[in-house]
mmCIF file of C-alpha atoms in Angstrom:
data_model
loop_
_atom_site.group_PDB
_atom_site.id
_atom_site.type_symbol
_atom_site.label_atom_id
_atom_site.label_comp_id
_atom_site.label_asym_id
_atom_site.label_seq_id
_atom_site.Cartn_x
_atom_site.Cartn_y
_atom_site.Cartn_z
ATOM 1 C CA MET A 1 0.152 0.090 -0.173
ATOM 2 C CA THR A 2 1.237 3.379 -1.133
ATOM 3 C CA ILE A 3 0.169 6.831 0.096
ATOM 4 C CA VAL A 4 0.511 9.360 -2.579
ATOM 5 C CA ALA A 5 -0.248 13.043 -2.733
ATOM 6 C CA LEU A 6 -0.605 14.680 -6.272
ATOM 7 C CA GLY A 7 -1.343 18.123 -6.957
ATOM 8 C CA ILE A 8 -1.423 21.814 -8.282
ATOM 9 C CA ASN A 9 -1.495 25.010 -6.422
ATOM 10 C CA HIS A 10 -0.515 28.786 -6.680
ATOM 11 C CA LYS A 11 2.888 28.298 -6.466
ATOM 12 C CA THR A 12 3.494 26.203 -9.441
ATOM 13 C CA ALA A 13 0.616 26.975 -12.061
ATOM 14 C CA SER A 14 -1.190 29.939 -13.171
ATOM 15 C CA VAL A 15 -4.775 30.743 -12.211
ATOM 16 C CA ASP A 16 -5.705 29.869 -15.616
ATOM 17 C CA LEU A 17 -4.571 26.057 -15.296
ATOM 18 C CA ARG A 18 -6.001 26.065 -11.543
ATOM 19 C CA GLU A 19 -9.361 26.973 -12.639
ATOM 20 C CA LYS A 20 -9.001 24.408 -15.370
ATOM 21 C CA VAL A 21 -8.114 21.710 -12.778
ATOM 22 C CA ALA A 22 -10.530 22.818 -10.089
ATOM 23 C CA PHE A 23 -13.634 20.365 -9.035
ATOM 24 C CA SER A 24 -17.008 21.965 -8.802
ATOM 25 C CA ALA A 25 -19.440 20.597 -6.344
ATOM 26 C CA GLU A 26 -21.334 18.990 -9.010
ATOM 27 C CA GLN A 27 -17.727 17.546 -10.249
ATOM 28 C CA LEU A 28 -16.486 16.074 -7.184
ATOM 29 C CA ASP A 29 -18.956 13.434 -6.162
ATOM 30 C CA ARG A 30 -18.258 12.025 -9.629
ATOM 31 C CA ALA A 31 -14.830 11.975 -9.679
ATOM 32 C CA LEU A 32 -14.754 10.449 -6.446
ATOM 33 C CA GLN A 33 -17.185 7.741 -7.227
ATOM 34 C CA GLN A 34 -14.768 7.329 -10.055
ATOM 35 C CA LEU A 35 -11.832 6.995 -7.747
ATOM 36 C CA THR A 36 -13.661 4.529 -5.795
ATOM 37 C CA MET A 37 -14.419 2.185 -9.197
ATOM 38 C CA GLN A 38 -10.910 1.560 -9.860
ATOM 39 C CA ASP A 39 -8.950 -1.119 -8.515
ATOM 40 C CA GLU A 40 -5.602 0.968 -8.070
ATOM 41 C CA PHE A 41 -7.205 3.376 -5.778
ATOM 42 C CA ALA A 42 -8.058 1.928 -2.375
ATOM 43 C CA GLU A 43 -8.896 5.242 -1.307
ATOM 44 C CA SER A 44 -9.060 8.428 -2.390
ATOM 45 C CA VAL A 45 -9.794 12.410 -1.358
ATOM 46 C CA ILE A 46 -9.779 15.418 -3.241
ATOM 47 C CA VAL A 47 -9.400 19.001 -2.062
ATOM 48 C CA SER A 48 -10.012 21.524 -4.504
ATOM 49 C CA THR A 49 -9.820 25.283 -3.508
ATOM 50 C CA CYS A 50 -9.077 28.664 -5.642
ATOM 51 C CA ASN A 51 -5.701 28.145 -5.045
ATOM 52 C CA ARG A 52 -4.956 24.351 -5.080
ATOM 53 C CA THR A 53 -6.419 21.037 -6.390
ATOM 54 C CA GLU A 54 -4.794 18.110 -4.484
ATOM 55 C CA ILE A 55 -5.382 14.096 -4.898
ATOM 56 C CA TYR A 56 -4.592 12.297 -1.907
ATOM 57 C CA CYS A 57 -4.849 8.151 -2.724
ATOM 58 C CA SER A 58 -3.499 4.947 -1.398
ATOM 59 C CA LEU A 59 -2.821 3.217 -4.206
ATOM 60 C CA GLU A 60 -2.824 -0.908 -3.800
ATOM 61 C CA SER A 61 -0.956 -1.541 -7.395
ATOM 62 C CA GLY A 62 -1.022 2.052 -8.950
ATOM 63 C CA THR A 63 1.559 4.792 -9.731
ATOM 64 C CA PRO A 64 1.355 8.363 -9.140
ATOM 65 C CA GLU A 65 1.885 8.738 -13.200
ATOM 66 C CA GLN A 66 -1.673 6.953 -13.075
ATOM 67 C CA VAL A 67 -3.361 9.604 -10.662
ATOM 68 C CA LEU A 68 -1.964 12.212 -13.039
ATOM 69 C CA GLN A 69 -3.315 10.273 -16.246
ATOM 70 C CA TRP A 70 -6.899 10.173 -14.528
ATOM 71 C CA LEU A 71 -6.949 13.587 -13.429
ATOM 72 C CA ALA A 72 -5.845 14.856 -17.254
ATOM 73 C CA GLU A 73 -8.567 12.914 -18.638
ATOM 74 C CA PHE A 74 -11.399 14.013 -16.139
ATOM 75 C CA HIS A 75 -11.113 17.525 -16.783
ATOM 76 C CA CYS A 76 -9.815 16.850 -20.714
ATOM 77 C CA LEU A 77 -6.587 18.296 -20.516
ATOM 78 C CA ASP A 78 -3.224 17.797 -21.987
ATOM 79 C CA ILE A 79 -1.161 15.492 -19.672
ATOM 80 C CA GLU A 80 1.950 17.179 -21.011
ATOM 81 C CA GLU A 81 1.194 20.791 -19.867
ATOM 82 C CA LEU A 82 -0.344 19.365 -16.759
ATOM 83 C CA ALA A 83 2.571 17.079 -16.130
ATOM 84 C CA ASP A 84 4.927 20.651 -16.000
ATOM 85 C CA ASN A 85 3.027 22.529 -13.469
ATOM 86 C CA VAL A 86 1.887 19.520 -10.751
ATOM 87 C CA TYR A 87 4.146 18.125 -7.886
ATOM 88 C CA SER A 88 3.540 14.666 -6.319
ATOM 89 C CA TYR A 89 4.750 12.871 -2.625
ATOM 90 C CA ASP A 90 4.664 9.420 -1.713
ATOM 91 C CA HIS A 91 4.858 7.479 1.389
ATOM 92 C CA ASN A 92 5.867 9.725 4.697
ATOM 93 C CA ASP A 93 6.670 12.715 2.383
ATOM 94 C CA ALA A 94 2.833 12.509 1.261
ATOM 95 C CA ILE A 95 1.697 12.649 4.964
ATOM 96 C CA ALA A 96 3.737 15.252 6.095
ATOM 97 C CA HIS A 97 2.565 17.223 3.208
ATOM 98 C CA LEU A 98 -1.058 17.030 3.851
ATOM 99 C CA MET A 99 -0.448 18.092 7.705
ATOM 100 C CA LYS A 100 1.760 21.117 6.359
ATOM 101 C CA VAL A 101 -1.270 22.048 4.262
ATOM 102 C CA ALA A 102 -3.896 21.664 6.972
ATOM 103 C CA CYS A 103 -1.689 23.682 9.364
ATOM 104 C CA GLY A 104 -1.549 26.188 6.727
ATOM 105 C CA LEU A 105 2.167 26.403 6.079
ATOM 106 C CA ASP A 106 1.771 25.741 2.160
ATOM 107 C CA SER A 107 -0.952 28.294 1.994
ATOM 108 C CA LEU A 108 -0.443 31.807 0.176
ATOM 109 C CA VAL A 109 -0.920 33.690 3.506
ATOM 110 C CA LEU A 110 1.453 31.607 5.959
ATOM 111 C CA GLY A 111 -0.785 30.192 8.647
ATOM 112 C CA GLU A 112 -4.193 30.961 7.378
ATOM 113 C CA PRO A 113 -6.815 29.216 9.088
ATOM 114 C CA GLN A 114 -9.911 28.244 6.237
ATOM 115 C CA ILE A 115 -7.547 25.629 4.443
ATOM 116 C CA LEU A 116 -7.966 23.303 7.801
ATOM 117 C CA GLY A 117 -12.237 23.764 7.007
ATOM 118 C CA GLN A 118 -11.707 23.161 3.614
ATOM 119 C CA ILE A 119 -9.595 19.664 4.114
ATOM 120 C CA LYS A 120 -12.371 18.505 6.503
ATOM 121 C CA GLN A 121 -14.937 19.295 3.931
ATOM 122 C CA ALA A 122 -12.949 17.529 1.399
ATOM 123 C CA TYR A 123 -12.680 14.547 4.152
ATOM 124 C CA ALA A 124 -16.335 14.303 4.541
ATOM 125 C CA SER A 125 -17.153 14.752 0.822
ATOM 126 C CA ALA A 126 -14.842 11.500 -0.077
ATOM 127 C CA LYS A 127 -15.978 9.406 3.266
ATOM 128 C CA LYS A 128 -19.865 9.945 1.948
ATOM 129 C CA ASN A 129 -18.567 8.961 -1.616
ATOM 130 C CA GLY A 130 -16.892 5.719 -0.346
ATOM 131 C CA GLY A 131 -12.997 7.123 -0.795
ATOM 132 C CA VAL A 132 -12.327 6.517 2.885
ATOM 133 C CA GLY A 133 -11.211 3.308 4.572
ATOM 134 C CA VAL A 134 -9.612 2.635 7.664
ATOM 135 C CA LEU A 135 -6.124 4.147 6.731
ATOM 136 C CA PHE A 136 -7.646 7.396 5.561
ATOM 137 C CA GLU A 137 -9.641 7.543 8.376
ATOM 138 C CA ARG A 138 -6.812 7.650 10.854
ATOM 139 C CA LEU A 139 -4.721 9.627 8.285
ATOM 140 C CA PHE A 140 -7.164 12.393 8.418
ATOM 141 C CA GLN A 141 -8.142 12.267 11.894
ATOM 142 C CA ARG A 142 -4.906 12.381 12.983
ATOM 143 C CA THR A 143 -4.042 15.425 10.615
ATOM 144 C CA PHE A 144 -7.030 17.389 12.142
ATOM 145 C CA SER A 145 -5.262 16.717 15.891
ATOM 146 C CA VAL A 146 -2.073 17.929 14.376
ATOM 147 C CA ALA A 147 -3.631 21.366 13.157
ATOM 148 C CA LYS A 148 -5.484 21.371 16.511
ATOM 149 C CA GLN A 149 -2.056 21.243 18.277
ATOM 150 C CA VAL A 150 -0.122 23.575 15.889
ATOM 151 C CA ARG A 151 -2.698 26.303 16.691
ATOM 152 C CA THR A 152 -2.268 25.714 20.239
ATOM 153 C CA GLU A 153 0.999 25.550 21.031
ATOM 154 C CA THR A 154 2.300 27.952 18.608
ATOM 155 C CA ASN A 155 1.581 31.457 17.358
ATOM 156 C CA ILE A 156 1.014 30.585 13.345
ATOM 157 C CA GLY A 157 -2.410 31.970 13.344
ATOM 158 C CA ALA A 158 -1.911 34.916 16.047
ATOM 159 C CA SER A 159 -0.959 37.920 14.435
ATOM 160 C CA ALA A 160 -2.188 39.759 11.427
ATOM 161 C CA VAL A 161 -0.673 39.281 8.333
ATOM 162 C CA SER A 162 -2.709 41.004 5.622
ATOM 163 C CA VAL A 163 -3.434 44.641 5.666
ATOM 164 C CA ALA A 164 -6.863 44.410 5.991
ATOM 165 C CA TYR A 165 -6.999 41.979 8.750
ATOM 166 C CA ALA A 166 -4.202 44.266 10.598
ATOM 167 C CA ALA A 167 -6.462 47.158 9.880
ATOM 168 C CA VAL A 168 -9.389 45.403 11.842
ATOM 169 C CA ASN A 169 -7.153 44.300 14.419
ATOM 170 C CA LEU A 170 -5.740 47.699 15.026
ATOM 171 C CA ALA A 171 -9.360 48.912 15.346
ATOM 172 C CA LYS A 172 -9.784 46.106 18.001
ATOM 173 C CA HIS A 173 -6.546 46.944 20.120
ATOM 174 C CA ILE A 174 -7.884 50.652 20.277
ATOM 175 C CA TYR A 175 -11.400 50.035 20.937
ATOM 176 C CA GLY A 176 -11.135 46.866 22.721
ATOM 177 C CA GLN A 177 -14.808 45.669 21.820
ATOM 178 C CA LEU A 178 -16.030 46.698 18.414
ATOM 179 C CA ASN A 179 -19.845 46.186 19.224
ATOM 180 C CA ASN A 180 -20.491 49.579 20.424
ATOM 181 C CA THR A 181 -18.794 51.224 17.192
ATOM 182 C CA SER A 182 -19.875 52.610 14.235
ATOM 183 C CA VAL A 183 -17.717 51.779 11.184
ATOM 184 C CA LEU A 184 -17.444 53.770 8.233
ATOM 185 C CA LEU A 185 -15.851 51.938 4.827
ATOM 186 C CA ILE A 186 -15.032 53.813 1.991
ATOM 187 C CA GLY A 187 -14.227 51.776 -0.917
ATOM 188 C CA ALA A 188 -15.768 48.921 -2.639
ATOM 189 C CA GLY A 189 -12.870 46.942 -3.962
ATOM 190 C CA GLU A 190 -11.489 43.814 -2.819
ATOM 191 C CA THR A 191 -9.578 45.190 0.053
ATOM 192 C CA ILE A 192 -12.237 46.939 1.732
ATOM 193 C CA GLU A 193 -14.319 43.533 1.150
ATOM 194 C CA LEU A 194 -11.973 41.669 3.102
ATOM 195 C CA VAL A 195 -12.298 44.132 5.949
ATOM 196 C CA ALA A 196 -15.616 44.099 6.348
ATOM 197 C CA ARG A 197 -15.589 40.556 6.471
ATOM 198 C CA HIS A 198 -13.373 41.081 9.207
ATOM 199 C CA ILE A 199 -15.152 43.644 10.870
ATOM 200 C CA HIS A 200 -18.064 41.982 10.667
ATOM 201 C CA GLN A 201 -17.121 39.310 12.869
ATOM 202 C CA HIS A 202 -16.833 41.408 15.837
ATOM 203 C CA SER A 203 -20.538 42.562 15.075
ATOM 204 C CA PRO A 204 -20.271 46.190 15.258
ATOM 205 C CA LYS A 205 -23.227 48.709 16.296
ATOM 206 C CA SER A 206 -23.171 49.775 12.455
ATOM 207 C CA MET A 207 -21.614 49.840 9.466
ATOM 208 C CA THR A 208 -21.674 51.926 6.354
ATOM 209 C CA VAL A 209 -20.545 51.405 2.942
ATOM 210 C CA ALA A 210 -19.061 54.658 0.965
ATOM 211 C CA ASN A 211 -18.517 54.482 -2.912
ATOM 212 C CA ARG A 212 -18.196 56.530 -5.827
ATOM 213 C CA THR A 213 -20.601 53.884 -7.656
ATOM 214 C CA LEU A 214 -23.783 53.151 -5.375
ATOM 215 C CA ASP A 215 -24.654 49.945 -7.194
ATOM 216 C CA ARG A 216 -21.290 48.039 -5.951
ATOM 217 C CA ALA A 217 -21.563 49.845 -2.638
ATOM 218 C CA ARG A 218 -24.926 47.985 -1.948
ATOM 219 C CA ASN A 219 -23.503 44.690 -3.568
ATOM 220 C CA LEU A 220 -20.874 44.437 -0.912
ATOM 221 C CA ALA A 221 -23.298 46.289 1.921
ATOM 222 C CA ASP A 222 -26.003 43.869 1.087
ATOM 223 C CA GLU A 223 -23.833 40.860 2.505
ATOM 224 C CA PHE A 224 -23.079 42.487 5.769
ATOM 225 C CA ALA A 225 -26.311 44.197 6.585
ATOM 226 C CA ALA A 226 -24.778 47.764 6.225
ATOM 227 C CA GLY A 227 -25.863 50.824 4.846
ATOM 228 C CA VAL A 228 -24.705 52.624 1.755
ATOM 229 C CA ILE A 229 -23.749 56.475 1.003
ATOM 230 C CA SER A 230 -22.095 58.009 -1.912
ATOM 231 C CA LEU A 231 -19.046 59.802 -1.369
ATOM 232 C CA ALA A 232 -20.655 63.144 -1.888
ATOM 233 C CA GLN A 233 -22.449 62.410 1.590
ATOM 234 C CA LEU A 234 -19.173 62.080 3.238
ATOM 235 C CA PRO A 235 -18.722 65.634 4.639
ATOM 236 C CA GLU A 236 -22.544 65.410 6.249
ATOM 237 C CA GLN A 237 -21.948 61.572 7.818
ATOM 238 C CA LEU A 238 -18.501 61.446 8.873
ATOM 239 C CA ALA A 239 -19.589 62.817 12.405
ATOM 240 C CA ASN A 240 -21.771 59.291 12.582
ATOM 241 C CA ALA A 241 -18.483 57.153 12.440
ATOM 242 C CA ASP A 242 -16.234 56.415 15.267
ATOM 243 C CA ILE A 243 -13.612 54.224 12.723
ATOM 244 C CA VAL A 244 -12.906 55.297 9.150
ATOM 245 C CA ILE A 245 -11.230 52.783 6.798
ATOM 246 C CA SER A 246 -10.186 53.560 3.451
ATOM 247 C CA SER A 247 -9.137 52.016 0.619
ATOM 248 C CA THR A 248 -10.212 53.463 -2.966
ATOM 249 C CA ALA A 249 -8.475 53.822 -6.205
ATOM 250 C CA SER A 250 -8.867 57.912 -5.989
ATOM 251 C CA THR A 251 -5.952 59.931 -7.358
ATOM 252 C CA LEU A 252 -6.595 62.778 -5.193
ATOM 253 C CA PRO A 253 -7.493 62.912 -0.755
ATOM 254 C CA ILE A 254 -11.134 62.242 -0.274
ATOM 255 C CA ILE A 255 -11.085 63.559 3.324
ATOM 256 C CA GLY A 256 -9.016 66.663 4.336
ATOM 257 C CA LYS A 257 -8.382 68.083 7.234
ATOM 258 C CA GLY A 258 -11.276 70.661 7.600
ATOM 259 C CA VAL A 259 -13.659 67.823 6.785
ATOM 260 C CA VAL A 260 -12.407 66.135 10.000
ATOM 261 C CA GLU A 261 -12.668 69.139 11.924
ATOM 262 C CA GLN A 262 -15.778 69.696 11.566
ATOM 263 C CA ALA A 263 -17.000 66.101 12.116
ATOM 264 C CA LEU A 264 -14.956 66.409 15.542
ATOM 265 C CA ARG A 265 -16.931 69.565 16.360
ATOM 266 C CA THR A 266 -19.908 67.741 15.799
ATOM 267 C CA ARG A 267 -19.123 64.901 17.733
ATOM 268 C CA LYS A 268 -18.166 67.460 20.812
ATOM 269 C CA ASN A 269 -14.406 65.937 19.960
ATOM 270 C CA LYS A 270 -15.167 62.002 20.881
ATOM 271 C CA PRO A 271 -12.356 60.725 19.459
ATOM 272 C CA MET A 272 -11.992 59.179 15.748
ATOM 273 C CA LEU A 273 -9.823 56.392 14.456
ATOM 274 C CA PHE A 274 -8.753 56.620 10.437
ATOM 275 C CA ILE A 275 -7.096 54.078 8.802
ATOM 276 C CA ASP A 276 -5.996 54.782 5.182
ATOM 277 C CA ILE A 277 -5.238 51.610 3.030
ATOM 278 C CA ALA A 278 -5.088 53.364 0.030
ATOM 279 C CA VAL A 279 -2.125 54.177 -2.213
ATOM 280 C CA PRO A 280 -2.051 56.971 -2.921
ATOM 281 C CA ARG A 281 -3.381 58.609 0.021
ATOM 282 C CA ASP A 282 -7.398 58.660 0.348
ATOM 283 C CA ILE A 283 -6.951 60.913 3.569
ATOM 284 C CA GLU A 284 -4.620 64.048 4.019
ATOM 285 C CA SER A 285 -1.920 63.443 6.479
ATOM 286 C CA GLN A 286 -2.565 66.502 8.124
ATOM 287 C CA VAL A 287 -5.408 64.862 9.867
ATOM 288 C CA ALA A 288 -3.063 63.406 12.430
ATOM 289 C CA GLU A 289 -2.353 67.134 13.465
ATOM 290 C CA LEU A 290 -6.054 67.448 15.057
ATOM 291 C CA ASP A 291 -6.530 66.286 18.556
ATOM 292 C CA ASP A 292 -8.961 63.596 18.738
ATOM 293 C CA ALA A 293 -8.205 62.136 15.236
ATOM 294 C CA TYR A 294 -5.898 58.945 15.093
ATOM 295 C CA LEU A 295 -4.580 58.345 11.580
ATOM 296 C CA TYR A 296 -2.801 55.458 10.633
ATOM 297 C CA SER A 297 -1.264 54.755 6.947
ATOM 298 C CA VAL A 298 -0.720 51.550 4.912
ATOM 299 C CA ASP A 299 2.815 51.928 5.957
ATOM 300 C CA ASP A 300 2.134 51.587 9.704
ATOM 301 C CA LEU A 301 0.034 48.870 8.973
ATOM 302 C CA GLN A 302 2.919 47.425 6.591
ATOM 303 C CA ALA A 303 5.201 47.498 9.339
ATOM 304 C CA ILE A 304 2.908 45.698 11.724
ATOM 305 C CA VAL A 305 2.422 42.986 9.147
ATOM 306 C CA SER A 306 6.525 42.462 8.686
ATOM 307 C CA GLU A 307 6.488 42.105 12.319
ATOM 308 C CA ASN A 308 3.604 39.494 12.426
ATOM 309 C CA MET A 309 5.020 37.343 9.708
ATOM 310 C CA ALA A 310 8.580 36.644 11.276
ATOM 311 C CA THR A 311 6.655 35.727 14.482
ATOM 312 C CA ARG A 312 4.746 33.215 11.993
ATOM 313 C CA GLU A 313 7.921 32.168 10.297
ATOM 314 C CA LEU A 314 9.125 31.296 13.851
ATOM 315 C CA ALA A 315 6.013 29.613 14.586
ATOM 316 C CA ALA A 316 6.162 27.647 11.056
ATOM 317 C CA GLN A 317 9.551 26.357 12.417
ATOM 318 C CA GLN A 318 7.792 25.166 15.769
ATOM 319 C CA ALA A 319 5.064 23.415 13.530
ATOM 320 C CA GLN A 320 7.307 21.789 11.315
ATOM 321 C CA SER A 321 8.807 20.016 13.990
ATOM 322 C CA ILE A 322 5.285 18.981 15.659
ATOM 323 C CA ILE A 323 4.461 17.453 11.995
ATOM 324 C CA ALA A 324 7.965 15.585 11.634
ATOM 325 C CA ALA A 325 6.988 13.859 15.064
ATOM 326 C CA LYS A 326 3.460 12.964 14.278
ATOM 327 C CA VAL A 327 4.757 11.823 10.737
ATOM 328 C CA GLU A 328 7.100 9.184 12.407
ATOM 329 C CA GLU A 329 4.159 8.068 14.883
ATOM 330 C CA PHE A 330 1.795 7.541 11.585
ATOM 331 C CA ALA A 331 4.353 5.795 9.886
ATOM 332 C CA SER A 332 5.123 3.345 12.816
ATOM 333 C CA TRP A 333 1.403 2.824 13.152
ATOM 334 C CA LEU A 334 1.695 1.867 9.237
ATOM 335 C CA LYS A 335 4.366 -0.797 9.833
ATOM 336 C CA SER A 336 2.513 -2.248 12.844
ATOM 337 C CA LEU A 337 -0.508 -2.796 10.181
ATOM 338 C CA ASP A 338 2.169 -5.007 8.144
ATOM 339 C CA SER A 339 3.175 -7.075 10.977
ATOM 340 C CA LEU A 340 -0.392 -7.808 12.229
ATOM 341 C CA ASP A 341 -1.071 -8.650 8.735
ATOM 342 C CA MET A 342 2.252 -11.179 8.673
ATOM 343 C CA ILE A 343 1.092 -12.228 12.489
ATOM 344 C CA ARG A 344 -2.793 -13.020 11.027
ATOM 345 C CA ASP A 345 -1.205 -15.218 8.023
ATOM 346 C CA TYR A 346 0.979 -16.843 9.863
ATOM 347 C CA ARG A 347 -1.832 -17.958 12.620
ATOM 348 C CA ASN A 348 -4.150 -18.827 9.840
ATOM 349 C CA GLU A 349 -1.342 -21.288 8.400
ATOM 350 C CA VAL A 350 -0.554 -22.575 11.311
ATOM 351 C CA THR A 351 -4.062 -23.056 12.058
ATOM 352 C CA GLN A 352 -4.508 -24.967 8.545
ATOM 353 C CA THR A 353 -1.844 -27.024 9.341
ATOM 354 C CA LYS A 354 -3.116 -28.057 12.971
ATOM 355 C CA GLU A 355 -6.657 -28.967 11.588
ATOM 356 C CA GLN A 356 -5.126 -30.800 8.975
ATOM 357 C CA LEU A 357 -3.131 -33.093 11.050
ATOM 358 C CA LEU A 358 -5.826 -33.202 14.006
ATOM 359 C CA GLU A 359 -8.591 -34.364 11.548
ATOM 360 C CA ARG A 360 -6.233 -37.386 10.187
ATOM 361 C CA ALA A 361 -5.446 -38.289 13.706
ATOM 362 C CA LEU A 362 -9.271 -38.603 14.685
ATOM 363 C CA SER A 363 -9.457 -40.506 11.782
ATOM 364 C CA GLN A 364 -7.047 -42.947 12.523
ATOM 365 C CA LEU A 365 -8.547 -43.352 15.989
ATOM 366 C CA ALA A 366 -12.062 -43.729 14.899
ATOM 367 C CA SER A 367 -10.510 -46.457 13.008
ATOM 368 C CA GLY A 368 -9.069 -48.691 15.831
ATOM 369 C CA LYS A 369 -5.447 -47.291 15.853
ATOM 370 C CA GLU A 370 -3.613 -47.725 18.964
ATOM 371 C CA PRO A 371 -4.414 -43.882 20.646
ATOM 372 C CA ASP A 372 -0.542 -43.889 21.780
ATOM 373 C CA LYS A 373 0.737 -44.330 18.217
ATOM 374 C CA VAL A 374 -1.766 -41.694 17.084
ATOM 375 C CA MET A 375 -0.541 -38.918 19.699
ATOM 376 C CA VAL A 376 3.165 -39.696 18.966
ATOM 377 C CA GLU A 377 2.611 -39.522 14.586
ATOM 378 C CA LEU A 378 0.606 -36.550 15.230
ATOM 379 C CA ALA A 379 3.200 -34.627 17.559
ATOM 380 C CA ASN A 380 5.673 -35.878 15.123
ATOM 381 C CA LYS A 381 3.930 -34.258 12.164
ATOM 382 C CA LEU A 382 3.115 -31.007 13.674
ATOM 383 C CA THR A 383 6.460 -30.591 14.841
ATOM 384 C CA ASN A 384 8.030 -31.150 11.524
ATOM 385 C CA ARG A 385 5.555 -29.283 9.826
ATOM 386 C CA LEU A 386 6.063 -25.977 11.978
ATOM 387 C CA MET A 387 10.110 -26.387 11.926
ATOM 388 C CA HIS A 388 10.119 -26.628 8.016
ATOM 389 C CA ALA A 389 10.013 -23.060 6.803
ATOM 390 C CA PRO A 390 12.237 -21.785 9.536
ATOM 391 C CA THR A 391 14.881 -24.761 9.424
ATOM 392 C CA LYS A 392 14.750 -23.895 5.511
ATOM 393 C CA ALA A 393 15.585 -20.331 5.977
ATOM 394 C CA ILE A 394 18.524 -20.941 8.746
ATOM 395 C CA LYS A 395 20.127 -23.168 6.132
ATOM 396 C CA ASP A 396 19.761 -20.685 3.409
ATOM 397 C CA ALA A 397 21.367 -18.100 5.322
ATOM 398 C CA ALA A 398 24.040 -20.334 6.930
ATOM 399 C CA GLU A 399 24.972 -21.175 3.532
ATOM 400 C CA LYS A 400 25.104 -17.338 2.338
ATOM 401 C CA GLY A 401 26.863 -16.249 5.644
ATOM 402 C CA GLU A 402 24.580 -13.875 6.613
ATOM 403 C CA LEU A 403 25.422 -13.476 10.347
ATOM 404 C CA GLY A 404 22.955 -10.777 10.812
ATOM 405 C CA GLN A 405 20.009 -12.626 9.532
ATOM 406 C CA LEU A 406 20.901 -15.762 11.333
ATOM 407 C CA ALA A 407 21.657 -13.879 14.680
ATOM 408 C CA GLN A 408 17.829 -12.265 14.172
ATOM 409 C CA MET A 409 16.166 -15.558 13.382
ATOM 410 C CA LYS A 410 17.688 -17.104 16.666
ATOM 411 C CA LYS A 411 16.339 -13.754 18.529
ATOM 412 C CA MET A 412 12.969 -14.685 16.857
ATOM 413 C CA LEU A 413 12.543 -18.152 17.456
ATOM 414 C CA GLY A 414 13.578 -17.570 21.147
ATOM 415 C CA ILE A 415 16.744 -20.188 21.071
ATOM 416 C CA ASN A 416 18.814 -19.725 24.280
ATOM 417 C CA GLN A 417 21.513 -17.024 23.206
ATOM 418 C CA GLU A 418 23.781 -18.617 25.822
#
């Protein structure tokens, strides 16, 4: 039995090729059912996300090349193009890779937690379609346990490593809890969408999206039950916000010092936090000169991100040590399966020999043969049968001068070492 991991990810392939190899929900069930019907693939799990597609298989007699062939045929792709962009691991390397992926060590953002949930979902889909047996049940449960241990014992996910996440963490650090704050988000692009997702998890009192195009703002706001205003409404609405986070493509500042002064007067100098993650800036730098206005730029956040990345890199090294130990544990368990199979086969063979000779002895007794002669014959034949294979192995090892093997057989047979 060989465990194989074959995949394609953000490090090895373009977005275009990753999209072609990805499995939709409908395709995933069909793919797993196909794999379970093939004799070469004993167990199979497919992990498919926007950044990676990976197939984990336990192979009875197949090879990684057969997994690649199947993947190319399923998606009607040229196998040569695919071969240039995939990676594959087997045995302990495949086990280690799965654990690293689950811990976020192979992700675009080091230590990101979403991948663990995606692997759990992939495992559940495979189990539903008959792709998970005893081996993968143990492997994936052990992987989930390792990921939990890494999260608990290291700082792999403790620090913000994206500007959007850092912005929200900064706001949370200043305000403590965000459930009593009103948040104004300026812009409706990808960065603001990420900020909105992180902010929404902290249940702010209110959230408003301001954008030049109202339709685009509404598309984002509807997802988070947020309000919508136009950029022209900012001067009159700014005073309602405790936290302002801005990221637009404007070439000129959207919020000036004068507008903030007016907002602070309306708020009776109740403090405001401004986080400007746009390049060029959306908020005039002079805003920082005002009492009760606290302005942070993208450079401030990048410094936080860089420091936190260093923390995660150290945590990743600690995680690698944990994973290495767990891979060894799993490999030992796999070896024990081999020994259990050997013990079972040997026990079956001995039992079969015993039953054959016992049946003969009982037949002899039934025909009237003297019991003592039957017992002696039974003992002699049983001894000879059980000694035949070990005796032949000892003679062969002696003739070849394999002293180490002879010593091992002596120990295995329990022969007195003295």
